[in-house]
mmCIF file of C-alpha atoms in Angstrom:
data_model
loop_
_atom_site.group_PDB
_atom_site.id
_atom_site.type_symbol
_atom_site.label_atom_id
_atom_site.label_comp_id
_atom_site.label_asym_id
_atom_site.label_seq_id
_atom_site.Cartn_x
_atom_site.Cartn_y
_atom_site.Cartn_z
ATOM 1 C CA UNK W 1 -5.538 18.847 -14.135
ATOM 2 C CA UNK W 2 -3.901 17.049 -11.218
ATOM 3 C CA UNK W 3 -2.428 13.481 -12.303
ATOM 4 C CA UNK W 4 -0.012 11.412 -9.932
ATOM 5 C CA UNK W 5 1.940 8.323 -9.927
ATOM 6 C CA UNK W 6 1.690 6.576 -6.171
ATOM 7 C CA UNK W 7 4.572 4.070 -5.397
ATOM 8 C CA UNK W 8 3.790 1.370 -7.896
ATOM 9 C CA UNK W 9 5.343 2.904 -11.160
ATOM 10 C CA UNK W 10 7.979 5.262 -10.470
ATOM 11 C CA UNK W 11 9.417 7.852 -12.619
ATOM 12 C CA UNK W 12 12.815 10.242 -12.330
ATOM 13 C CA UNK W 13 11.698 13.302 -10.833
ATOM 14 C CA UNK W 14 12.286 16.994 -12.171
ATOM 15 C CA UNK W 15 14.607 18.098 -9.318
ATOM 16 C CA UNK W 16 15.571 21.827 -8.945
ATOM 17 C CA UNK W 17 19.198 22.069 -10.592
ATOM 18 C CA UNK W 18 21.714 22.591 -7.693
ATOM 19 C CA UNK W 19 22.370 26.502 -6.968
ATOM 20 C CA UNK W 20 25.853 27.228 -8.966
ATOM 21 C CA UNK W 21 28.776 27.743 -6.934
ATOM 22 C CA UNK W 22 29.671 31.223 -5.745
ATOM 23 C CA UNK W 23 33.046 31.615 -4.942
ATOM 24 C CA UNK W 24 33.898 32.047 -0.831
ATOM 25 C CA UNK W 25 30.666 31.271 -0.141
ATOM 26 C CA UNK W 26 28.921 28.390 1.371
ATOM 27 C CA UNK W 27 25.416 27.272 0.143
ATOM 28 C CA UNK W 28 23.086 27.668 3.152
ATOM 29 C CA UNK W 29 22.410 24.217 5.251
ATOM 30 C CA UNK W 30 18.915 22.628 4.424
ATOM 31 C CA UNK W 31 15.937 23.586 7.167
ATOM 32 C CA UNK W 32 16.215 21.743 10.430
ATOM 33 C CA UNK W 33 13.263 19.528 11.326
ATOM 34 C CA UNK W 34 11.351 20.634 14.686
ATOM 35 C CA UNK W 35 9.674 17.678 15.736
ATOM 36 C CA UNK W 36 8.368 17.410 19.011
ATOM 37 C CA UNK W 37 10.765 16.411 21.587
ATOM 38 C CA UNK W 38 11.284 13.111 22.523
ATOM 39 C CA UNK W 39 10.384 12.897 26.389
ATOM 40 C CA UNK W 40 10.584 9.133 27.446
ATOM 41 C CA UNK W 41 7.931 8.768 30.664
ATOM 42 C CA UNK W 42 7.038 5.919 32.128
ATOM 43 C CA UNK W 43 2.750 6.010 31.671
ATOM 44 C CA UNK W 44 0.797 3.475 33.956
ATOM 45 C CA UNK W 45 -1.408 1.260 32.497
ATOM 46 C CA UNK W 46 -4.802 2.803 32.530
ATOM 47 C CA UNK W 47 -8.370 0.427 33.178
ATOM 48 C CA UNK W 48 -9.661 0.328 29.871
ATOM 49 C CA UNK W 49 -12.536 2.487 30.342
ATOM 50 C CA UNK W 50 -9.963 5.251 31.520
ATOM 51 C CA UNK W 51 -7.738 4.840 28.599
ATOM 52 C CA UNK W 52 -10.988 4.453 26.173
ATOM 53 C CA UNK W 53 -12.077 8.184 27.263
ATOM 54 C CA UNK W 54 -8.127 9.239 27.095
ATOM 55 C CA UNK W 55 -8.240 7.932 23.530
ATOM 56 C CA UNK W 56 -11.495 9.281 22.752
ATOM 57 C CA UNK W 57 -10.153 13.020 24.204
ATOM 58 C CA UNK W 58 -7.245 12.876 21.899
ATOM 59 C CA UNK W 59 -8.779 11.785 18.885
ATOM 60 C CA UNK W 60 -11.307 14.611 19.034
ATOM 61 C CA UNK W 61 -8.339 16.988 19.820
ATOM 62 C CA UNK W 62 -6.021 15.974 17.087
ATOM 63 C CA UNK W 63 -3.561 14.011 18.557
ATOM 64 C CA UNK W 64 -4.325 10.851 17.247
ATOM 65 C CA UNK W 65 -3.568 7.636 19.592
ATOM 66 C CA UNK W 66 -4.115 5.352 16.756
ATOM 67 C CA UNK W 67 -6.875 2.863 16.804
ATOM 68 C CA UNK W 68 -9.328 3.336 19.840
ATOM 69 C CA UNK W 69 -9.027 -0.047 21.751
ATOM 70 C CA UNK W 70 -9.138 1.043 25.497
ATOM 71 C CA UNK W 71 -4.704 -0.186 25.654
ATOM 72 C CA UNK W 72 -2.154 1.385 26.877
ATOM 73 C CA UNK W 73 -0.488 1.288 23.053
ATOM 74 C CA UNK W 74 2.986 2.893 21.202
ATOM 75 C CA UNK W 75 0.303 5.740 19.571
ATOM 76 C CA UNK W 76 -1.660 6.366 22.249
ATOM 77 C CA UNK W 77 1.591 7.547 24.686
ATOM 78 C CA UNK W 78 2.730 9.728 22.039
ATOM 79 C CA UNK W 79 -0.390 11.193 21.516
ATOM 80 C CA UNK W 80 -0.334 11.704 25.474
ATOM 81 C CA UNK W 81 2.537 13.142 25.250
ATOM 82 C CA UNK W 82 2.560 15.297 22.419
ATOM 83 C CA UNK W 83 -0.640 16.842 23.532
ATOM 84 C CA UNK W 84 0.758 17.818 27.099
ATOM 85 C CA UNK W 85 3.467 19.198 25.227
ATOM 86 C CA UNK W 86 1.921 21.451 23.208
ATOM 87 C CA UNK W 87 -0.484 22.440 25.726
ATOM 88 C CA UNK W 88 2.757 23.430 28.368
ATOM 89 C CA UNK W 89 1.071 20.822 30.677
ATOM 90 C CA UNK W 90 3.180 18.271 32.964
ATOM 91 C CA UNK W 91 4.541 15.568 30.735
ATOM 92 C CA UNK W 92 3.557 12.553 32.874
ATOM 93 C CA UNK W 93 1.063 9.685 33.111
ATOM 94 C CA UNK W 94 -1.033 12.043 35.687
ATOM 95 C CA UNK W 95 -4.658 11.535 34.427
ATOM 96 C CA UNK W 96 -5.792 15.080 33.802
ATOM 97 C CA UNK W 97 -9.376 15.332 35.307
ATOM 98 C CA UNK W 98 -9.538 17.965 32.878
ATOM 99 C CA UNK W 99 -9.357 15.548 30.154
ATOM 100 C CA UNK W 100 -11.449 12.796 31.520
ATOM 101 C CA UNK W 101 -14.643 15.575 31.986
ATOM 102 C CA UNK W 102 -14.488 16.505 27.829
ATOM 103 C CA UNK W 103 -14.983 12.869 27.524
ATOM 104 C CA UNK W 104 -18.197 12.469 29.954
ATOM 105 C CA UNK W 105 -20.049 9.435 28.087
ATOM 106 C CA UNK W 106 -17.343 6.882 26.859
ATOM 107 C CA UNK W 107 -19.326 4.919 25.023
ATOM 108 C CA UNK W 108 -22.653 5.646 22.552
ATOM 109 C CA UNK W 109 -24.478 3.375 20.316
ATOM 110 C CA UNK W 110 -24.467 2.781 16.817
ATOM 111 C CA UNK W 111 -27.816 1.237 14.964
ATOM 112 C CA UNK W 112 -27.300 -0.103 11.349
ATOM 113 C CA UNK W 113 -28.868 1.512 8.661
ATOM 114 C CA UNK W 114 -29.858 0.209 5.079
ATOM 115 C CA UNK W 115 -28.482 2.957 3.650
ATOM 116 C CA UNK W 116 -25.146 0.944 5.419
ATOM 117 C CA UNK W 117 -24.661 -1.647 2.598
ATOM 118 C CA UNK W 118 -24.165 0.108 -0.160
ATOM 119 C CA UNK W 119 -20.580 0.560 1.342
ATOM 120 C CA UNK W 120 -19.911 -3.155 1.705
ATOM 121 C CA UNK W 121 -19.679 -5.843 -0.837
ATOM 122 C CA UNK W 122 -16.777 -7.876 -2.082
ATOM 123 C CA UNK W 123 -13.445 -6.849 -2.596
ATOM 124 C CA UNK W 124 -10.723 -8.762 -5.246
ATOM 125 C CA UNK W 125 -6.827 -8.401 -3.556
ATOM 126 C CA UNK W 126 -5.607 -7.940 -7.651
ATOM 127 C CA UNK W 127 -5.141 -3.989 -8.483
ATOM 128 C CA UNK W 128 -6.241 -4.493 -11.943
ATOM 129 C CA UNK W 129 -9.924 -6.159 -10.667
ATOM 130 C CA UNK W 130 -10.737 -3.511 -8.087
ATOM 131 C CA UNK W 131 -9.488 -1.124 -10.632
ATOM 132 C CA UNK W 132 -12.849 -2.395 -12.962
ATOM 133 C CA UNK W 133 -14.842 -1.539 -10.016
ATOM 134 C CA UNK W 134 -16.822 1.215 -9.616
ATOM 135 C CA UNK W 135 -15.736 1.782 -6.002
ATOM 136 C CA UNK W 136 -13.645 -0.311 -3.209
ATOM 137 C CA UNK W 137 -16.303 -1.307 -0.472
ATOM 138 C CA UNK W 138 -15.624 -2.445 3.022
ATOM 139 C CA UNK W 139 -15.384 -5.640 3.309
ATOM 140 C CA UNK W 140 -17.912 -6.229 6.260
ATOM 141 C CA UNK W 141 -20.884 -4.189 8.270
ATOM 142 C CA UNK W 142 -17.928 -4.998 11.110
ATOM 143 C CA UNK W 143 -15.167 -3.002 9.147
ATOM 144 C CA UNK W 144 -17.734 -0.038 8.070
ATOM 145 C CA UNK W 145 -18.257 0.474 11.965
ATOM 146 C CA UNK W 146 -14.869 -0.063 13.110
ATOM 147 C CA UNK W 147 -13.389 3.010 10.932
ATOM 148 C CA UNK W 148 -16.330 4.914 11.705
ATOM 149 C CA UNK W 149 -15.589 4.966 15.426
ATOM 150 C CA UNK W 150 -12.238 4.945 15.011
ATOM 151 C CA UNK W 151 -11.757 1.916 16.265
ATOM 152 C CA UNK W 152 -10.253 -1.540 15.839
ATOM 153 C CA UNK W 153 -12.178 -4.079 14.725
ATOM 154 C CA UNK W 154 -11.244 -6.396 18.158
ATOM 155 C CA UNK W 155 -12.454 -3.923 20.063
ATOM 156 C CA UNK W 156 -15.745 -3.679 18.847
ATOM 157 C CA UNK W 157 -16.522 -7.144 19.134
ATOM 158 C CA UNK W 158 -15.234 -7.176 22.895
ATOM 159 C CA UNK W 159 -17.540 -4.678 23.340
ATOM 160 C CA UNK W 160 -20.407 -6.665 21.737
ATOM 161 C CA UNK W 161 -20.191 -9.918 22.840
ATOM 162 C CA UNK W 162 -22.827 -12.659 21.246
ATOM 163 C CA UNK W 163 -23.330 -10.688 17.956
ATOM 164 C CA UNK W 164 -23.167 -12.690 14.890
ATOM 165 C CA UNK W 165 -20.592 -10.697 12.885
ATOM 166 C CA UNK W 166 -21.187 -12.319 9.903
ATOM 167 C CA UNK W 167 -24.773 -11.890 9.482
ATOM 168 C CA UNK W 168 -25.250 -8.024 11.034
ATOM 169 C CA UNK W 169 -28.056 -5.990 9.464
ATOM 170 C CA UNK W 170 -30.012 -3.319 9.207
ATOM 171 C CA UNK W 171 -31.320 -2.419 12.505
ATOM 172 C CA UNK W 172 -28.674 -4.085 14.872
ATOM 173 C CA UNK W 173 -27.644 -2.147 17.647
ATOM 174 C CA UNK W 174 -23.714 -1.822 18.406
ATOM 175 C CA UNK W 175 -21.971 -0.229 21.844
ATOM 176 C CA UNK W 176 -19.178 2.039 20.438
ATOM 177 C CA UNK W 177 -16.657 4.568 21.345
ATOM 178 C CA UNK W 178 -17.769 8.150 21.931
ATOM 179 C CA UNK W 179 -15.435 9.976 19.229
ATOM 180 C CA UNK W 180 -16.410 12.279 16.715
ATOM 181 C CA UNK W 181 -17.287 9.566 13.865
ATOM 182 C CA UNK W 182 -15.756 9.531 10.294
ATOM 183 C CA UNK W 183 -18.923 9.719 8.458
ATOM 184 C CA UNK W 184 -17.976 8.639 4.808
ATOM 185 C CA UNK W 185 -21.285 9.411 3.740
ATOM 186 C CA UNK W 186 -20.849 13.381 4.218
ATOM 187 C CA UNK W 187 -17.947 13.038 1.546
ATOM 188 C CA UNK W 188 -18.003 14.511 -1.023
ATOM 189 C CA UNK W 189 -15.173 14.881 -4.536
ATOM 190 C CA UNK W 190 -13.708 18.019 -4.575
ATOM 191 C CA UNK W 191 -10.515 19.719 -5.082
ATOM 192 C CA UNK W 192 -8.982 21.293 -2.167
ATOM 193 C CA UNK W 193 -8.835 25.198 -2.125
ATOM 194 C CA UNK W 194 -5.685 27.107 -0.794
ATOM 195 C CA UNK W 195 -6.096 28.433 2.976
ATOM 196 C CA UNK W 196 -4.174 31.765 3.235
ATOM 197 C CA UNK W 197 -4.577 31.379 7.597
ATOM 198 C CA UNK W 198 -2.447 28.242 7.143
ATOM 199 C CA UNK W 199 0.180 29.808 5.080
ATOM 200 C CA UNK W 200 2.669 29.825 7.871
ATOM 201 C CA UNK W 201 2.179 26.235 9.193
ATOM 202 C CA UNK W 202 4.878 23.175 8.145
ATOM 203 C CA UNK W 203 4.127 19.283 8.240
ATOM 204 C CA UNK W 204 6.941 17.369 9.891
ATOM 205 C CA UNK W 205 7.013 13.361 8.737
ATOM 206 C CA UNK W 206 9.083 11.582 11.103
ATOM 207 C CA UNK W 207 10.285 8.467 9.594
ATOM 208 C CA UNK W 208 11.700 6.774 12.658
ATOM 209 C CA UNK W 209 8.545 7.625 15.167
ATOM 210 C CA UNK W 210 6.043 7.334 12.730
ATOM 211 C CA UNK W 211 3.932 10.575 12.850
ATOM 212 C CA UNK W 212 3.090 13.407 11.256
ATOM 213 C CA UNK W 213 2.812 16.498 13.204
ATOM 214 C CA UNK W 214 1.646 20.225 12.035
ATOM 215 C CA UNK W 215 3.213 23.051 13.409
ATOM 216 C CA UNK W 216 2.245 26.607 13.265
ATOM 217 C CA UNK W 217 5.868 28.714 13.525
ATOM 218 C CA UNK W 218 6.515 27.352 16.915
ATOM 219 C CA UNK W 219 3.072 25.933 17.991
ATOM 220 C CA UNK W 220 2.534 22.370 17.902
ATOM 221 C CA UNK W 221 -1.347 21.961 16.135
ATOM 222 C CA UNK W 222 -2.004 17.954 15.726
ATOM 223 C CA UNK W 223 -0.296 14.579 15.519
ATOM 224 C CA UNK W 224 -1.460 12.045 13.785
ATOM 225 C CA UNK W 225 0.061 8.056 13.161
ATOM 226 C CA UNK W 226 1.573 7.077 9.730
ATOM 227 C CA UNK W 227 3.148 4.500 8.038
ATOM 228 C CA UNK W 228 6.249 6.407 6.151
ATOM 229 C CA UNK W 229 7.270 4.354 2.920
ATOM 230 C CA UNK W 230 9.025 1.166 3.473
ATOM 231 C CA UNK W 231 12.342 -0.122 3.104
ATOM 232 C CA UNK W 232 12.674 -0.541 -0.305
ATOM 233 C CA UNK W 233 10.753 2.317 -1.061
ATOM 234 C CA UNK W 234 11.138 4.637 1.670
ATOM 235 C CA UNK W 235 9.795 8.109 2.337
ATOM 236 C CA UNK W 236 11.647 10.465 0.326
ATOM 237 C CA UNK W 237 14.028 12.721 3.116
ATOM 238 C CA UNK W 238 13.997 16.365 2.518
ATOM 239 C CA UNK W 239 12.243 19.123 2.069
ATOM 240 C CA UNK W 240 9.121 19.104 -0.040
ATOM 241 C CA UNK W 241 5.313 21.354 -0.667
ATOM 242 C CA UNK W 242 2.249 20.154 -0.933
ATOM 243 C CA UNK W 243 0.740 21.213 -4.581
ATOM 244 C CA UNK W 244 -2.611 19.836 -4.897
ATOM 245 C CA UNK W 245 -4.968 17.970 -2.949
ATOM 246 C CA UNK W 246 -8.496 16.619 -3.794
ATOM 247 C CA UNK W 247 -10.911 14.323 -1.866
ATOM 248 C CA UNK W 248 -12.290 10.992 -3.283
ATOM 249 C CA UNK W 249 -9.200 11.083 -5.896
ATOM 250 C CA UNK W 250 -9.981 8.198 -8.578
ATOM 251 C CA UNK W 251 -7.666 5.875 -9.578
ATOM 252 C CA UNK W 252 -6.706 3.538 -12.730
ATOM 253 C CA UNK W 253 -4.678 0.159 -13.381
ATOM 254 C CA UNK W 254 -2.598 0.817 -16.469
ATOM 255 C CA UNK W 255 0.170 -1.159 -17.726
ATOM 256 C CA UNK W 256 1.429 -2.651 -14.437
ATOM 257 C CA UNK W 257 1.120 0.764 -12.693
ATOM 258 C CA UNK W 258 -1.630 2.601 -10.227
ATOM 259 C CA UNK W 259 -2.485 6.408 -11.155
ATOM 260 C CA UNK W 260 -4.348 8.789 -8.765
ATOM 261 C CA UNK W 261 -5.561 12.156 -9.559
ATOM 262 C CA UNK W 262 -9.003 14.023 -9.766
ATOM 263 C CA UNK W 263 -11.520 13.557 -12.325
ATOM 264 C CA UNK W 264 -11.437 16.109 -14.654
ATOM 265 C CA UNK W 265 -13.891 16.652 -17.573
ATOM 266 C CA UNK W 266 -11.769 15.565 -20.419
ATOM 267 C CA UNK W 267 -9.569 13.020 -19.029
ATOM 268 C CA UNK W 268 -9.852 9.267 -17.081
ATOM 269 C CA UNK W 269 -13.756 10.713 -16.545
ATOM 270 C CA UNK W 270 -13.945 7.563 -14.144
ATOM 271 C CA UNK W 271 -16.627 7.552 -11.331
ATOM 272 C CA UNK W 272 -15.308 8.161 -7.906
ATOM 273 C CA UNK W 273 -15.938 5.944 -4.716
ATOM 274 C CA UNK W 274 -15.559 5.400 -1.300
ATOM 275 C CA UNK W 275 -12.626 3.831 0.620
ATOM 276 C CA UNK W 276 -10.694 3.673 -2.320
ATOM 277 C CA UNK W 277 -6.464 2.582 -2.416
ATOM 278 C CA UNK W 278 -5.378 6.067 -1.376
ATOM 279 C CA UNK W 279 -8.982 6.772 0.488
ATOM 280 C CA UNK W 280 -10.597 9.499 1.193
ATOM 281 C CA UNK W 281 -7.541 11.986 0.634
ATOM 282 C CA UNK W 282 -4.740 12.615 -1.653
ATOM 283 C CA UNK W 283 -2.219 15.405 -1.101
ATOM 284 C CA UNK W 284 0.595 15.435 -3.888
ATOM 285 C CA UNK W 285 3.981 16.911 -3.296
ATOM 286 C CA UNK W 286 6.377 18.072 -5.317
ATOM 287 C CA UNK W 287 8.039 14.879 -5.546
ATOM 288 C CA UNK W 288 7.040 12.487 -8.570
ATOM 289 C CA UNK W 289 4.846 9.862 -6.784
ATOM 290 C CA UNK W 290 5.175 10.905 -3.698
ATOM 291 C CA UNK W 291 1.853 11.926 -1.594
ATOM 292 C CA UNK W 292 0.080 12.336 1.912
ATOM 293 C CA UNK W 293 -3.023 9.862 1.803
ATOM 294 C CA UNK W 294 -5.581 8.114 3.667
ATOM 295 C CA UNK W 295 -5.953 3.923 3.499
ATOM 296 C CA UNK W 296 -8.478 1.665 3.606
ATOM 297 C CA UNK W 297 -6.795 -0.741 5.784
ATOM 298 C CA UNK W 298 -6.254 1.363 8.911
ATOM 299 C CA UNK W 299 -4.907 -1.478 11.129
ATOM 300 C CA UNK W 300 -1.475 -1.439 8.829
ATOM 301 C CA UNK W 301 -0.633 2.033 10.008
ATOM 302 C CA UNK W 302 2.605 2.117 11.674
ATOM 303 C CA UNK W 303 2.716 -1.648 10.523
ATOM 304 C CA UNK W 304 2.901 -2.662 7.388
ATOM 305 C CA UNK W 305 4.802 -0.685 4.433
ATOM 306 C CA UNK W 306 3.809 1.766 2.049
ATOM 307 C CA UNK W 307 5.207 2.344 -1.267
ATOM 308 C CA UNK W 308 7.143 5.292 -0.598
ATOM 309 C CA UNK W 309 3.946 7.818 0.038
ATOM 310 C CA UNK W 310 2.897 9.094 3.725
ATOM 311 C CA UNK W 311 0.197 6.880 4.776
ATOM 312 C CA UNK W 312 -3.156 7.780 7.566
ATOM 313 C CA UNK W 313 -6.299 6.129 8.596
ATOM 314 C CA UNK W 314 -8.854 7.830 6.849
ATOM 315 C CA UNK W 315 -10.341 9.971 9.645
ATOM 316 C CA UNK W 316 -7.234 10.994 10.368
ATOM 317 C CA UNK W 317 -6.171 11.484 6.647
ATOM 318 C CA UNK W 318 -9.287 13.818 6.560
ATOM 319 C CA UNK W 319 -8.888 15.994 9.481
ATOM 320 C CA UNK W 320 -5.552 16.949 8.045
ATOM 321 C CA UNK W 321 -7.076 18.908 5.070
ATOM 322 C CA UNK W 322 -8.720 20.752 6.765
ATOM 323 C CA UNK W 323 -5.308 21.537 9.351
ATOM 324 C CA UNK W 324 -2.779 22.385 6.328
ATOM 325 C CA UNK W 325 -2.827 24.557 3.006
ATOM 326 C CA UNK W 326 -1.899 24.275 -0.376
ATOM 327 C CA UNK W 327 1.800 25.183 -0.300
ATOM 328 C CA UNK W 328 2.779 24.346 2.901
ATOM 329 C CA UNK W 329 6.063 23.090 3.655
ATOM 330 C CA UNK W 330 6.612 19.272 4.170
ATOM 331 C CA UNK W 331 9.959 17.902 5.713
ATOM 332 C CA UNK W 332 10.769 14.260 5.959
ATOM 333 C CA UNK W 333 13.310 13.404 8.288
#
């Protein structure tokens, strides 16, 4: 049974007791963070088809630039970046042709289906309300398409001018980025097994660049934009493992606090849904309260605060699973 406290109620963790002291000896120094290096370049400002596909190519390689929104923005030159980096390419604004040919057809098209609004419907701001729901919906046919082409919502109606957002339905006909869509649908509630082939690999959450990067011993694997904690309740620094993870986690209102965890038969046997307060992931670590997670508000990441947990847009916050193992070394810095 996996139970967790997220941010809103928080408890004294079970610490390890500090190693006794041995005399003439010094305790070995913590592990030091390897976080990609910090390589300030000036980037031009792409046209916005160009930096569309450049978005597009890094989404669908890992590297997440944030929202897609054809900009020049802070996520999208560190994904740039990053992914030159770990690909021992020149670490400049140089448009790699190479890139630009992966991403052939920037934009696609999108029809609503009925099968659409079951995800939408109206959502209370009070925790203890959406907590009597069955599931959080999106809030509009424009938000449902927006996460599931990575996208901000701006963007999408720039793209589509002279649609009536507030009256889209089934059968309307949207112009959207090419990227590998976060199909919600294709979710399903599960626990998330231990990968052996991942052993090896560490998370890095820096705090001060917002991102989360994977590393496998010295190879850089995927960075993705988060919001770490807040100021009040800031990411926990040091060095922490993941020890569970589930998809679709529920969660419950109860006596002024939030709890997340994974249905089990015996215990909070509450039906899971989509787009829920820690969406479509939740990773606990060993620290009480503390997890990695998805939202269902994507345009606060690397905004607004979180309550202490490490915060993704949902297709980001679901590629990760499938990038890390049970296990696996986290260090906040």
């Amino acid at each position: 049974m996996l139970l967790w406290v997220c941010g809103i109620a928080w408890t004294l963790s079970a610490q390890p007791e500090p190693g006794r002291a041995v005399p003439f000896r010094q305790a070995a120094p913590p592990p030091t963070p390897k976080p990609t290096p910090k390589v300030f370049v000036a980037l031009p400002n792409y046209d916005e088809e160009t930096a569309t596909r450049l978005q597009i190519f890094l989404d669908n390689n890992n590297f997440g630039p944030g929202k897609i929104d054809g900009k020049m923005g802070e996520f999208f030159r560190k994904a740039l970046i990053s992914f030159k980096h770990a690909h021992a390419q020149r670490e400049t604004g140089v448009v790699d042709q190479s890139m630009l040919d992966q991403v052939p057809q920037t934009f696609t098209t999108y029809t609503i289906k009925a099968d659409d609004l079951a995800y939408v419907g109206n959502l209370p701001t009070a925790h203890e309300e959406q907590a009597k729901l069955k599931f959080l919906p999106y809030t509009s046919l424009l938000e449902f398409v927006a996460e599931r082409y990575h996208s901000a919502e701006t963007y999408i109606q720039k793209l589509n001018p002279g649609m009536d957002w507030e009256h889209l339905e089934p059968g309307d006909e949207l112009k959207v980025p090419n990227v590998m869509p976060f199909e919600i649908e294709k979710i399903t509630e599960q626990k998330i097994s231990t990968k052996p082939e991942f052993a090896a690999r560490k998370i890095y959450v820096d705090t001060k660049e917002r991102l989360l990067e994977v590393f496998d011993n010295d190879k850089l694997v995927c960075v993705f934009p988060i919001t770490p904690g807040s100021t009040a309740l800031p990411a926990p620094v040091g060095t922490w493992k993941i020890q569970g993870a589930a998809t679709w986690p529920w969660f419950r209102y109860d006596e002024g606090m939030l709890n997340y965890g994974v249905r089990t038969e015996n215990y909070y046997n509450l039906p899971p849904g989509p787009n829920n307060l820690v969406g479509v992931l939740w990773m606990s670590l060993n620290k009480t309260g503390i997890g990695i997670h998805g939202t269902n508000n994507p345009e606060t990441i690397g905004r607004a605060a979180s309550h202490g947990c490490i915060r993704l847009a949902n297709w980001d916050a679901i590629r990760v699973k499938d990038l890390v193992s049970i296990g696996n070394t986290v260090i906040i810095f």
